[in-house]
XYZ file of C-alpha atoms in Angstrom:
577
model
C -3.690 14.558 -0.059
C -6.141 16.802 -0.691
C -8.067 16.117 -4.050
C -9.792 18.923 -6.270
C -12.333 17.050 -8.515
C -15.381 17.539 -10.614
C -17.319 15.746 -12.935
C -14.988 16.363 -15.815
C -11.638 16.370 -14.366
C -9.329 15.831 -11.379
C -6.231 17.240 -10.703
C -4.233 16.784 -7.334
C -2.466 19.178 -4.768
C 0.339 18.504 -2.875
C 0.070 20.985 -0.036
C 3.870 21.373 -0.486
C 5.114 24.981 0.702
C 8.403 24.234 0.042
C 10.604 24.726 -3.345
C 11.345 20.645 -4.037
C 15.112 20.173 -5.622
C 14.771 17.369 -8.138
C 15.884 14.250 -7.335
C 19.011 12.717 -9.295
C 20.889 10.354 -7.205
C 23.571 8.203 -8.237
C 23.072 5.165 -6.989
C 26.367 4.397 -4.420
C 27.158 0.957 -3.791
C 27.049 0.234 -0.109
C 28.440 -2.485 2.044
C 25.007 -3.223 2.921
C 23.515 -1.696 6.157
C 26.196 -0.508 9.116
C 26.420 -2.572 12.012
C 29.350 -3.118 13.135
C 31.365 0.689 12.342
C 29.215 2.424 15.226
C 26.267 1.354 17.304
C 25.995 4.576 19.027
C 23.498 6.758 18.732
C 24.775 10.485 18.152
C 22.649 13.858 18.694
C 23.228 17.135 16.964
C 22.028 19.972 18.393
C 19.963 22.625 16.108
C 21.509 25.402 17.684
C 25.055 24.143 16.743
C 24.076 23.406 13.064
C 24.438 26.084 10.152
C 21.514 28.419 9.740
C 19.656 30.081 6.898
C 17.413 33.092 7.737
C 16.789 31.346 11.217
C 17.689 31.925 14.564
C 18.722 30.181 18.256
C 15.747 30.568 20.668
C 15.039 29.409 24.032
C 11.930 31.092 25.100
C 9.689 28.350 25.134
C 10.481 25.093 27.491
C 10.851 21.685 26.944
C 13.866 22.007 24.331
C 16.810 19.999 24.857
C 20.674 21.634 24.935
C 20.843 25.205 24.841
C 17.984 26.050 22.736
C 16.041 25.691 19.599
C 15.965 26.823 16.122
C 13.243 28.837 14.670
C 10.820 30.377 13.170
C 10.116 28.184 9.931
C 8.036 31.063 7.984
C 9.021 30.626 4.595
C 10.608 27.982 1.784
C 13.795 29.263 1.132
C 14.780 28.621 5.275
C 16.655 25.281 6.339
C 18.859 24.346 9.371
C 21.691 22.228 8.108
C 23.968 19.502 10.159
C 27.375 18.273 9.198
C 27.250 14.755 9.604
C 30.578 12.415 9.510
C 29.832 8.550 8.608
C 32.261 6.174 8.875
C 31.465 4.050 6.155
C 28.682 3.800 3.506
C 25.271 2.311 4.436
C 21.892 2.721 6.074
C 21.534 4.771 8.744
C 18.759 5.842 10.945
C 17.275 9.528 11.575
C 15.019 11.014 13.861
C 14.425 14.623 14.226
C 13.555 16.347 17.706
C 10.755 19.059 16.786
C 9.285 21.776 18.203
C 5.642 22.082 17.114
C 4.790 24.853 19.425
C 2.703 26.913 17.004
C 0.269 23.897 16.313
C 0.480 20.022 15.796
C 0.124 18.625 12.352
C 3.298 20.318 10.750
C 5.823 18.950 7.528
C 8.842 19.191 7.393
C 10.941 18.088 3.839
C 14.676 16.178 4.379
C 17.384 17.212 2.827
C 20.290 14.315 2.306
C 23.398 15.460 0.502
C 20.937 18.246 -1.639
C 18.350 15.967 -2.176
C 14.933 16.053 -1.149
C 14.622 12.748 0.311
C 11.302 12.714 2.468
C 9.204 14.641 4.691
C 7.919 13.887 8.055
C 4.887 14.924 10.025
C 4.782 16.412 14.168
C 2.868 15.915 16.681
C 2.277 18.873 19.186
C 4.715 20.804 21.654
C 8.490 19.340 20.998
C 8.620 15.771 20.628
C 10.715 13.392 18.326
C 9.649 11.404 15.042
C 11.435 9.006 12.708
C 12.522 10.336 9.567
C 13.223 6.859 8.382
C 16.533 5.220 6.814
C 18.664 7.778 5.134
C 21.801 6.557 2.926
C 24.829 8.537 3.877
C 28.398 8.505 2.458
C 31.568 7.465 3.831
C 32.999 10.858 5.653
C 30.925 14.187 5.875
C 27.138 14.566 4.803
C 24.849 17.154 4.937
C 21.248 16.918 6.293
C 19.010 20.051 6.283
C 15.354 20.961 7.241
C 13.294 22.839 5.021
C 9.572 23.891 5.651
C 6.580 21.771 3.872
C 4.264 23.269 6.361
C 5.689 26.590 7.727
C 5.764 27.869 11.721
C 7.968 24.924 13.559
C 11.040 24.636 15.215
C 14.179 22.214 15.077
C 15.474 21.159 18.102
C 18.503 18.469 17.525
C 18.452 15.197 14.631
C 19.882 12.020 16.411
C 21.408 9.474 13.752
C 22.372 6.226 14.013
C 23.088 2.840 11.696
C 19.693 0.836 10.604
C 20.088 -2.278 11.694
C 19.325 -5.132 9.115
C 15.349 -5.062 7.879
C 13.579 -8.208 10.005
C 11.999 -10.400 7.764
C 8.545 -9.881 6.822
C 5.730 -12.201 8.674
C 3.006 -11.890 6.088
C 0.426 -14.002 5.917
C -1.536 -15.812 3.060
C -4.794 -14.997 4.532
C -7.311 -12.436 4.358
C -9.337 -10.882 7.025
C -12.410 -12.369 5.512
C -12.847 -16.587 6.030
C -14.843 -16.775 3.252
C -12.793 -14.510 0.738
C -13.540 -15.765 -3.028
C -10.810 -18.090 -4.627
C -9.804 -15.075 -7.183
C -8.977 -12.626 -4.130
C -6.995 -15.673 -2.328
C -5.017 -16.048 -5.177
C -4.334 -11.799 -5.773
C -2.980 -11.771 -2.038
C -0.985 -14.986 -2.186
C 0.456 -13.477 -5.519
C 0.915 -10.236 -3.602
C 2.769 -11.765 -0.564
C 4.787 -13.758 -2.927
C 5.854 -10.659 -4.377
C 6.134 -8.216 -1.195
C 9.934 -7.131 -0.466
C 11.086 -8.619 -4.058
C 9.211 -6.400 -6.617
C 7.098 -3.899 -6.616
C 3.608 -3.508 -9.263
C 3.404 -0.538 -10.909
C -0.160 0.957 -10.771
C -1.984 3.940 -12.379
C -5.166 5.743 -11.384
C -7.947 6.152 -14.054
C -10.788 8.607 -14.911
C -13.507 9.237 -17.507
C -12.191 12.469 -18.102
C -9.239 11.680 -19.226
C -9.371 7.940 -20.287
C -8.427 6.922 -21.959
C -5.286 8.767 -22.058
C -3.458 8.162 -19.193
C -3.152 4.392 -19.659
C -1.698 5.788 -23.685
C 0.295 7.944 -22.273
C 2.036 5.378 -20.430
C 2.126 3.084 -22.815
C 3.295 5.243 -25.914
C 6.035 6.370 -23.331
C 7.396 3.290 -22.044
C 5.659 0.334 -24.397
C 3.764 -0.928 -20.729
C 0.956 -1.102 -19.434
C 0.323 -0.877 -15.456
C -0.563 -3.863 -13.314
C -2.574 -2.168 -11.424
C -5.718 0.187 -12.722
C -7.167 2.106 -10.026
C -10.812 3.473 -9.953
C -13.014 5.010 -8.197
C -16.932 5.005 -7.044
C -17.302 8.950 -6.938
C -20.243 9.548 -9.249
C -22.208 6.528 -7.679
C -22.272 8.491 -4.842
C -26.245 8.808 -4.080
C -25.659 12.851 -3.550
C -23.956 13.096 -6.543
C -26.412 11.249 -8.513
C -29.615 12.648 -7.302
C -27.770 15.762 -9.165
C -27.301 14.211 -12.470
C -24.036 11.991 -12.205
C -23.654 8.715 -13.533
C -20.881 6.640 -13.667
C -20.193 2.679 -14.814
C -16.944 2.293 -13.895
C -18.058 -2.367 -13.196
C -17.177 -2.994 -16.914
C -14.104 -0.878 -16.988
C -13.007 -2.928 -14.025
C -13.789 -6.263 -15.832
C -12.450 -5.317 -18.260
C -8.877 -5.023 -16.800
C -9.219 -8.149 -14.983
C -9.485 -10.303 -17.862
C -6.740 -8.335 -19.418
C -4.643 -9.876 -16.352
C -4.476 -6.645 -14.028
C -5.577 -6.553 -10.623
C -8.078 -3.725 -9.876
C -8.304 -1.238 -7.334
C -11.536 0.917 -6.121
C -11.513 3.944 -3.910
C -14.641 6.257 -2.958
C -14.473 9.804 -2.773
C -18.122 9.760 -1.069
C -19.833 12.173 -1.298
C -21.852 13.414 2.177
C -25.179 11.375 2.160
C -27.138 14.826 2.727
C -26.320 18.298 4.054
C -24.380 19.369 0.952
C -23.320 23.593 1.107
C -23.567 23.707 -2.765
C -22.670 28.034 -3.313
C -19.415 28.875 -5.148
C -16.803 27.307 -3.934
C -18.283 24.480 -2.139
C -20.675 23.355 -5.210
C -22.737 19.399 -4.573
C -20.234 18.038 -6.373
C -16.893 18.816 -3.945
C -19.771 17.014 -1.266
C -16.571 14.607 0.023
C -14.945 17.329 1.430
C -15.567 18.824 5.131
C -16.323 22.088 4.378
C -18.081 21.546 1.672
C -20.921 20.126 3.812
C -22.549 20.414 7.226
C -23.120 16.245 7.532
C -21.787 15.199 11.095
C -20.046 11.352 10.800
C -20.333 11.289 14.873
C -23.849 12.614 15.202
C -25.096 9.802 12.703
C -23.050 7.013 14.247
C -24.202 7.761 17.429
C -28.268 8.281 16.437
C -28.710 4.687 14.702
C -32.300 5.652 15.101
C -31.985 8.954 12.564
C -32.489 9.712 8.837
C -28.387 10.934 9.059
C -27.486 7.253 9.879
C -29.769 5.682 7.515
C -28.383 7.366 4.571
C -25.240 6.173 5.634
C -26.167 2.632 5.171
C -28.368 3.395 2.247
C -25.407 4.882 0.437
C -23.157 1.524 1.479
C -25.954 -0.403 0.142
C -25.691 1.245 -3.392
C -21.816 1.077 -3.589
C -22.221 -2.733 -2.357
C -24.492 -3.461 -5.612
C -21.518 -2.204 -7.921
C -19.179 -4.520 -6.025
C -21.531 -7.590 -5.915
C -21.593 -6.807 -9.680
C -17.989 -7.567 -9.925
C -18.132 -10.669 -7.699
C -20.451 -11.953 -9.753
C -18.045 -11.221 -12.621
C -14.974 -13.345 -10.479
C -13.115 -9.773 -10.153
C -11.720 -9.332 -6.752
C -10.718 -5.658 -5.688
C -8.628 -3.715 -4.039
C -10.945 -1.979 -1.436
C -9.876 1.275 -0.475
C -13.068 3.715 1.087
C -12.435 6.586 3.758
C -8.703 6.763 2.530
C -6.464 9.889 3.901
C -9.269 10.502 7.095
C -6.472 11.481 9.463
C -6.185 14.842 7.094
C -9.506 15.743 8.187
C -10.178 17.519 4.675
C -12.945 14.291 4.069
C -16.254 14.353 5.880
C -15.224 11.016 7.255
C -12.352 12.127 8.877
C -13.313 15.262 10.235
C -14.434 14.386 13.997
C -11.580 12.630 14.351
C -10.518 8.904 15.362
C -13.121 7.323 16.884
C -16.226 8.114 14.078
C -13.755 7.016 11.125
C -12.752 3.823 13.068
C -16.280 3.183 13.528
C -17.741 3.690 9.866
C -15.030 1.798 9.022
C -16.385 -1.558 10.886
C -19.785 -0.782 9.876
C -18.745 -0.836 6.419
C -16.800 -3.903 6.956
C -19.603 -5.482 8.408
C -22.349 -4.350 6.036
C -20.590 -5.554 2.922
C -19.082 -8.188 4.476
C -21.762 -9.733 6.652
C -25.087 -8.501 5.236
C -24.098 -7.969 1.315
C -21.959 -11.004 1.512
C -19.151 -9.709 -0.686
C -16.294 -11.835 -0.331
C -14.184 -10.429 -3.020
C -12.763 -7.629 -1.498
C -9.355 -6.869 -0.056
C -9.675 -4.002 2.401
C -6.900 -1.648 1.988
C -6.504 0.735 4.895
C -5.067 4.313 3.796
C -3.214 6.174 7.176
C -0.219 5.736 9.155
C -1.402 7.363 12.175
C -2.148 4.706 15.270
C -4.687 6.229 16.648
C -6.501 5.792 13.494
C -5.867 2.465 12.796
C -8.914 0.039 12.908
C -7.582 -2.915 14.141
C -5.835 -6.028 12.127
C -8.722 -8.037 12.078
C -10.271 -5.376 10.176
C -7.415 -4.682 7.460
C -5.758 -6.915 4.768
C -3.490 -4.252 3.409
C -2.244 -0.917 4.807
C -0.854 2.397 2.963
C -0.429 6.109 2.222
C -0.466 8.568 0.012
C 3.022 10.000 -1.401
C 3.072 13.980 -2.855
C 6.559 14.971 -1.772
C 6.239 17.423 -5.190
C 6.883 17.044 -8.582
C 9.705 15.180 -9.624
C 11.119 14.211 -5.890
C 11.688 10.228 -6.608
C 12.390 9.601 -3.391
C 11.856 6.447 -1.588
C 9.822 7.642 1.272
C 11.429 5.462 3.629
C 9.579 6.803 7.155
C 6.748 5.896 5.703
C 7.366 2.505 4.986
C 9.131 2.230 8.518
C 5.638 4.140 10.226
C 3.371 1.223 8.623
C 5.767 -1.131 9.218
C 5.987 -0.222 12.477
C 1.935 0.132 13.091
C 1.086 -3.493 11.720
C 3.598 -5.069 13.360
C 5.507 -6.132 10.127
C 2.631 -8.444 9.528
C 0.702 -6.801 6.859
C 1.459 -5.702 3.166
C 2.608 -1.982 2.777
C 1.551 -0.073 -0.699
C 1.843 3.556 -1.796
C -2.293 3.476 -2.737
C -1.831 6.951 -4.515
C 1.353 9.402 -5.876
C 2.394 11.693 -7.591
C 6.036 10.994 -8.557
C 6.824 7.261 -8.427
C 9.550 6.448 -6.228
C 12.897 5.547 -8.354
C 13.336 1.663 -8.494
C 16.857 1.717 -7.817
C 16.640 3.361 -4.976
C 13.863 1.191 -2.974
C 15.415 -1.946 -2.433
C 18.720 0.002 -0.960
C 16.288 1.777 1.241
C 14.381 -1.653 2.115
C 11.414 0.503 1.195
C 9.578 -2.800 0.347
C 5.965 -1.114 -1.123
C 3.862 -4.077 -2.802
C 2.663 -1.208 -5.007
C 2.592 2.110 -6.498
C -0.587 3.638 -8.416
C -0.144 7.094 -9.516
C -2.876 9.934 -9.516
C -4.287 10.758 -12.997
C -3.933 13.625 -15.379
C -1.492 15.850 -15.100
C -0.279 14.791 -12.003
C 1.183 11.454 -14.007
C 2.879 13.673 -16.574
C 3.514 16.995 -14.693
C 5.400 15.604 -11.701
C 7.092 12.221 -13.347
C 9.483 13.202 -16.596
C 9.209 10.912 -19.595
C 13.191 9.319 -18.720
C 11.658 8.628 -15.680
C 8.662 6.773 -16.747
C 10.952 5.191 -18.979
C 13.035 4.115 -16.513
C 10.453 2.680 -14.120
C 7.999 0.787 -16.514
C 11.319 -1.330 -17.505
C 12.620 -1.517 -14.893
C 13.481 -5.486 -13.503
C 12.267 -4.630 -10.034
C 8.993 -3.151 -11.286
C 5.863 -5.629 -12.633
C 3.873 -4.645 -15.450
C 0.930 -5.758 -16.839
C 2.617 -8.222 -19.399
C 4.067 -9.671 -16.457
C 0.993 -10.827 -14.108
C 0.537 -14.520 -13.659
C -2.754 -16.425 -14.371
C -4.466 -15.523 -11.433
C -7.435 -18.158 -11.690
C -4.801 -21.190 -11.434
C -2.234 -19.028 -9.739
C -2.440 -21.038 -5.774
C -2.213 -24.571 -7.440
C 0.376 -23.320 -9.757
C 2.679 -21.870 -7.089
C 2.044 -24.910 -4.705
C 2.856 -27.504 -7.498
C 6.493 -25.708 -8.490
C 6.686 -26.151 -4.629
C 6.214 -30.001 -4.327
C 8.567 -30.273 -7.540
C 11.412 -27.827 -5.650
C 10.929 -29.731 -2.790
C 11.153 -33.409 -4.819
C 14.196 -32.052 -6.515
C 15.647 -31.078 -3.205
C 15.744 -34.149 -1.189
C 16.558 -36.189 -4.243
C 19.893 -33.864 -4.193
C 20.302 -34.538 -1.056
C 20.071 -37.793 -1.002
C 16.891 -38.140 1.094
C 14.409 -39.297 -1.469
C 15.799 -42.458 -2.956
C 14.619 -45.944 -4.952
C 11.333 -47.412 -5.506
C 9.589 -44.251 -3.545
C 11.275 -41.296 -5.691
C 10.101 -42.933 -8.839
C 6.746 -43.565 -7.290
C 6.608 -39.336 -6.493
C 7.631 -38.612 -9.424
C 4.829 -40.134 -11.570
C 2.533 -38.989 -8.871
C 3.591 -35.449 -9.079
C 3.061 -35.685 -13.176
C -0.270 -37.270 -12.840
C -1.353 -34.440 -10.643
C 0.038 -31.912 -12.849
C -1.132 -33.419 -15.981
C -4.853 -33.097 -14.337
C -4.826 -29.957 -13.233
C -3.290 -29.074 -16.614
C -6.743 -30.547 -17.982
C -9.111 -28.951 -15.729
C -10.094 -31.981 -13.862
C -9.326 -30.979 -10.538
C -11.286 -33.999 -8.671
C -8.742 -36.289 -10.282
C -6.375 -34.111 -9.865
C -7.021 -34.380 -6.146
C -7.156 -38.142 -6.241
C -3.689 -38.393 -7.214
C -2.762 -35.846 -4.616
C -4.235 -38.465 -2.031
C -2.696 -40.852 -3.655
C 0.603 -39.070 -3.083
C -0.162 -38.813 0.323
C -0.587 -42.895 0.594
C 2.864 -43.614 -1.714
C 4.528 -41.413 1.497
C 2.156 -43.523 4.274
C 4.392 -46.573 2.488
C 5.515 -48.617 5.177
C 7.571 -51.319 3.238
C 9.314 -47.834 1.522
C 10.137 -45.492 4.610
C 14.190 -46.388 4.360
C 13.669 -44.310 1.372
C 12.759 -41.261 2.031
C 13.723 -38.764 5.577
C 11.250 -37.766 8.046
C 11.757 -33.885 7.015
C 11.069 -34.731 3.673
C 7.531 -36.182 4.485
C 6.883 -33.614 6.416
C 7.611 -31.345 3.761
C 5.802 -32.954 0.998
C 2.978 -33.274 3.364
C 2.017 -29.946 4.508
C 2.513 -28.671 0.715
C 0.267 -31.871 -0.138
C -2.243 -30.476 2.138
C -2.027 -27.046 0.863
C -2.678 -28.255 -2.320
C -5.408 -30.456 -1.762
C -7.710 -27.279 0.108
C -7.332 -25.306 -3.077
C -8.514 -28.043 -5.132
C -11.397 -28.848 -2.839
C -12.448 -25.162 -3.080
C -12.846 -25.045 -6.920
């Protein structure tokens, strides 16, 4: 979304059009997702549906049926289908468009007289996923309402979600030689990804420190996640008298136990307007500068491309700052480019995609900061850099104040664009999406990190802050774990599970359970102590008690196969202390 910010404050708009209902949903129990009660797909046509200040019109081709509705001029408009369900539960919607006034349009979804989510078109008339909507047994309502006006509706097909695959998330980070204190932040977040989400908040000078109070005299928590941001290191910004020192904040938080986040609302290296209305300081934005992204990627040899890497140099000395400190971050630069309001995203694409592996590269490669977890902000596929590029992807939510709604196409578009191989967060928002409802949507965000100021209080009510800061399905800062023993901790409640197990089952027996057993609290006793080279002695000593020839009748080959591999595990983060 589109950020208004100066030096003293920063406020957030949403670009909604619309008039937003707020959201108060009783939660329904389900029978879990329908798979069985109907498997085929059904279409509605627009032109069938019930109509408010709209009308049937076929003048333009490519519709389907009989026609299309239109125009979308104004809020208070909607197109509204009956919908019967058989039975409670998930179902799928897509929504057949007709963007033939201009690509880029919203639309807001309307379940049952909620606002539940919005979607965005492409160009002419086309379909896109609205996500998983929960509908009740018999007759349901879903209407379309203009975010962005001048559209048209052509039909909605619906059908049940089928059950959520399983998420193939890795332990690993893009970068081989990512510090031990980021290893352990994305194994803790993978842990955690589809059974909890962190609650996050964003943080400024200008009104720090009374966000993080607010929050805390509201709902006696503090977020896990503090989000900040390298705006006033900006070189532009600072050859006009900003200053910022945001390192110690961040260092701060981290040995509180939170995990920190970074963004960078750059501001153009050069070429700033700077007149009413476009002042230095709004330099991030498109038209607040003349600075061409493609003309300096493509002229490696000019001053335009130099400043690039001149300003990535300067950002890369706060961050080497914090790897010096053991803080691993968060990374999220060029967030929201496919908006085109940032200089970075407005040639489109290709120049983003680009600056984006130059940055990776410099920092990575030439800076040698390891600590960083690159968090790519944009749904679109087009825009997408490539997996060996991103550790994390998300997107921004501003469905309007007090919507809570799960923003389930979302989820399903990232999903979707990674594969289901990479974390999914909601980097920035402006309501936080209601607890209860994102594990019945399988709306699995890692986390959520709210924009600052009166964003946080205007479009969130107390009760509902309340509500999600203690919440059981929400981590707050009093709940992180001990990040800089959190791998070996993790790995040795794994080889006890796993002793436990096959003892149970009668697969780990005599002399050779006993023998584990003092193994495994030798090990643990030396971690527990700090002395991790013994600690890795015993774990090879482990490794020789399973190697036992004269005790093999007592233990299964799955077993040692088991206690091996975790073993191994082990053992590398030991070695890398």
């Amino acid at each position: 979304m589109r950020k208004k910010k100066n030096m003293i404050s920063i406020t957030k708009n949403t670009m909604v059009a619309a008039s937003i209902f707020a959201l108060s949903i009783s939660i329904i129990p389900t029978k879990g997702n329908v798979t069985k009660a109907e498997s085929e797909v059904r279409i509605f046509e627009a032109e069938d549906a019930a109509l408010n200040g709209l009308t049937v019109k076929n003048s333009v081709a490519g519709f389907s049926g009989t026609g299309y509705v239109g125009d979308f001029e104004n809020s208070s408009q909607s197109v509204t289908f009956h919908v019967d369900a058989p039975e409670t539960g998930l179902y799928n919607l897509n929504i057949g468009y007709g963007a033939i006034y201009g690509d880029g349009k919203v639309a807001n979804v309307v379940v049952n007289g909620e606002v539940l989510s919005s979607f965005t078109m492409g160009s002419g008339f086309g379909k896109e996923s609205a996500g998983n909507i929960l509908l009740n047994a018999g007759t349901n309502t879903i209407s379309i309402t203009p975010n962005w006006t001048y559209f048209a509706i052509d039909y909605i097909e619906v059908k049940p979600a089928p059950e959520p695959e399983k998420h193939e998330v890795e332990k690993k980070l893009i970068n081989p030689n990512a510090t031990n204190e980021a290893k352990a932040v994305i194994s803790y977040l993978v842990d955690n990804f589809g059974e909890k989400v962190l609650s996050g908040q964003h943080d400024f000078p200008s009104t720090r420190p009374g966000d993080l109070e607010y929050i805390y005299e509201t709902t006696g928590k503090y977020p896990a996640i503090l989000g900040l941001d390298f705006i006033d290191n900006s070189p532009s910004r600072v050859e006009h008298g900003a200053s910022a020192d945001e390192t110690p904040v961040a260092i701060d938080w981290w040995n509180k136990g939170g995990i920190v986040s970074f963004s960078w609302h750059w501001n153009a290296p050069k070429d700033l307007i700077d007149e009413p209305g476009k002042e230095w300081w709004s330099g991030f934005y498109t038209d607040a500068t003349t600075f061409d992204i493609e003309y300096a990627l493509n002229h490696p040899e000019s001053e335009d491309y130099k400043l690039l890497i001149r300003d990535i140099d300067v950002i890369a000395g706060e961050l080497k700052k914090l790897q010096e400190a053991n803080v691993p971050v968060l990374w999220r630069p060029l967030h929201e480019a496919e908006g085109g309001w940032f200089w970075w995203g407005a040639k489109g694409p290709e120049p983003t995609k680009e600056l984006w592996r130059l940055m990776y590269d410099r920092m990575t490669n030439y800076h040698n900061l390891n600590n960083l977890i690159w968090v790519w902000n944009s749904i679109e596929k087009d825009w997408y850099p490539g997996d060996e590029y991103v550790d994390i992807v998300s997107f921004d939510s501003y469905p309007g104040g007090n919507n809570y709604s799960p923003m389930s196409s979302q989820y399903e578009a990232l999903k979707e664009l990674t594969n289901n191989k990479k974390i999914i967060s909601i980097a920035e928002n402006g309501p936080i999406p209601d607890p209860d409802l994102l594990p019945i949507y399988h709306a699995n965000y890692s986390w959520f990190s709210t924009w600052n100021g009166d964003v946080l209080k205007d479009q969130n009510s107390k009760e509902h802050l309340k509500k999600v800061y203690n919440h059981d399905y929400v981590i707050t800062l009093d709940e992180m774990p001990n990040f800089k023993t959190y791998n070996e901790d993790v790995l040795l409640r794994k080889l006890s599970t796993i002793i436990d197990k096959y003892e149970k089952d009668g697969e780990l027996t005599g002399a050779l359970k006993k023998q584990l057993n003092n193994r495994y609290k030798q090990i643990q006793d030396q971690f527990n102590k700090k002395h991790y080279k013994q600690a890795m002695q015993h774990v090879d000593k482990f490794k020789q008690s399973l190697d036992n020839k004269g005790l093999q009748n007592n233990i299964s080959e799955n077993a040692k196969i088991e206690l091996n591999k975790t073993l191994d595990e082990l053992r590398i983060t030991l070695i890398n202390r």
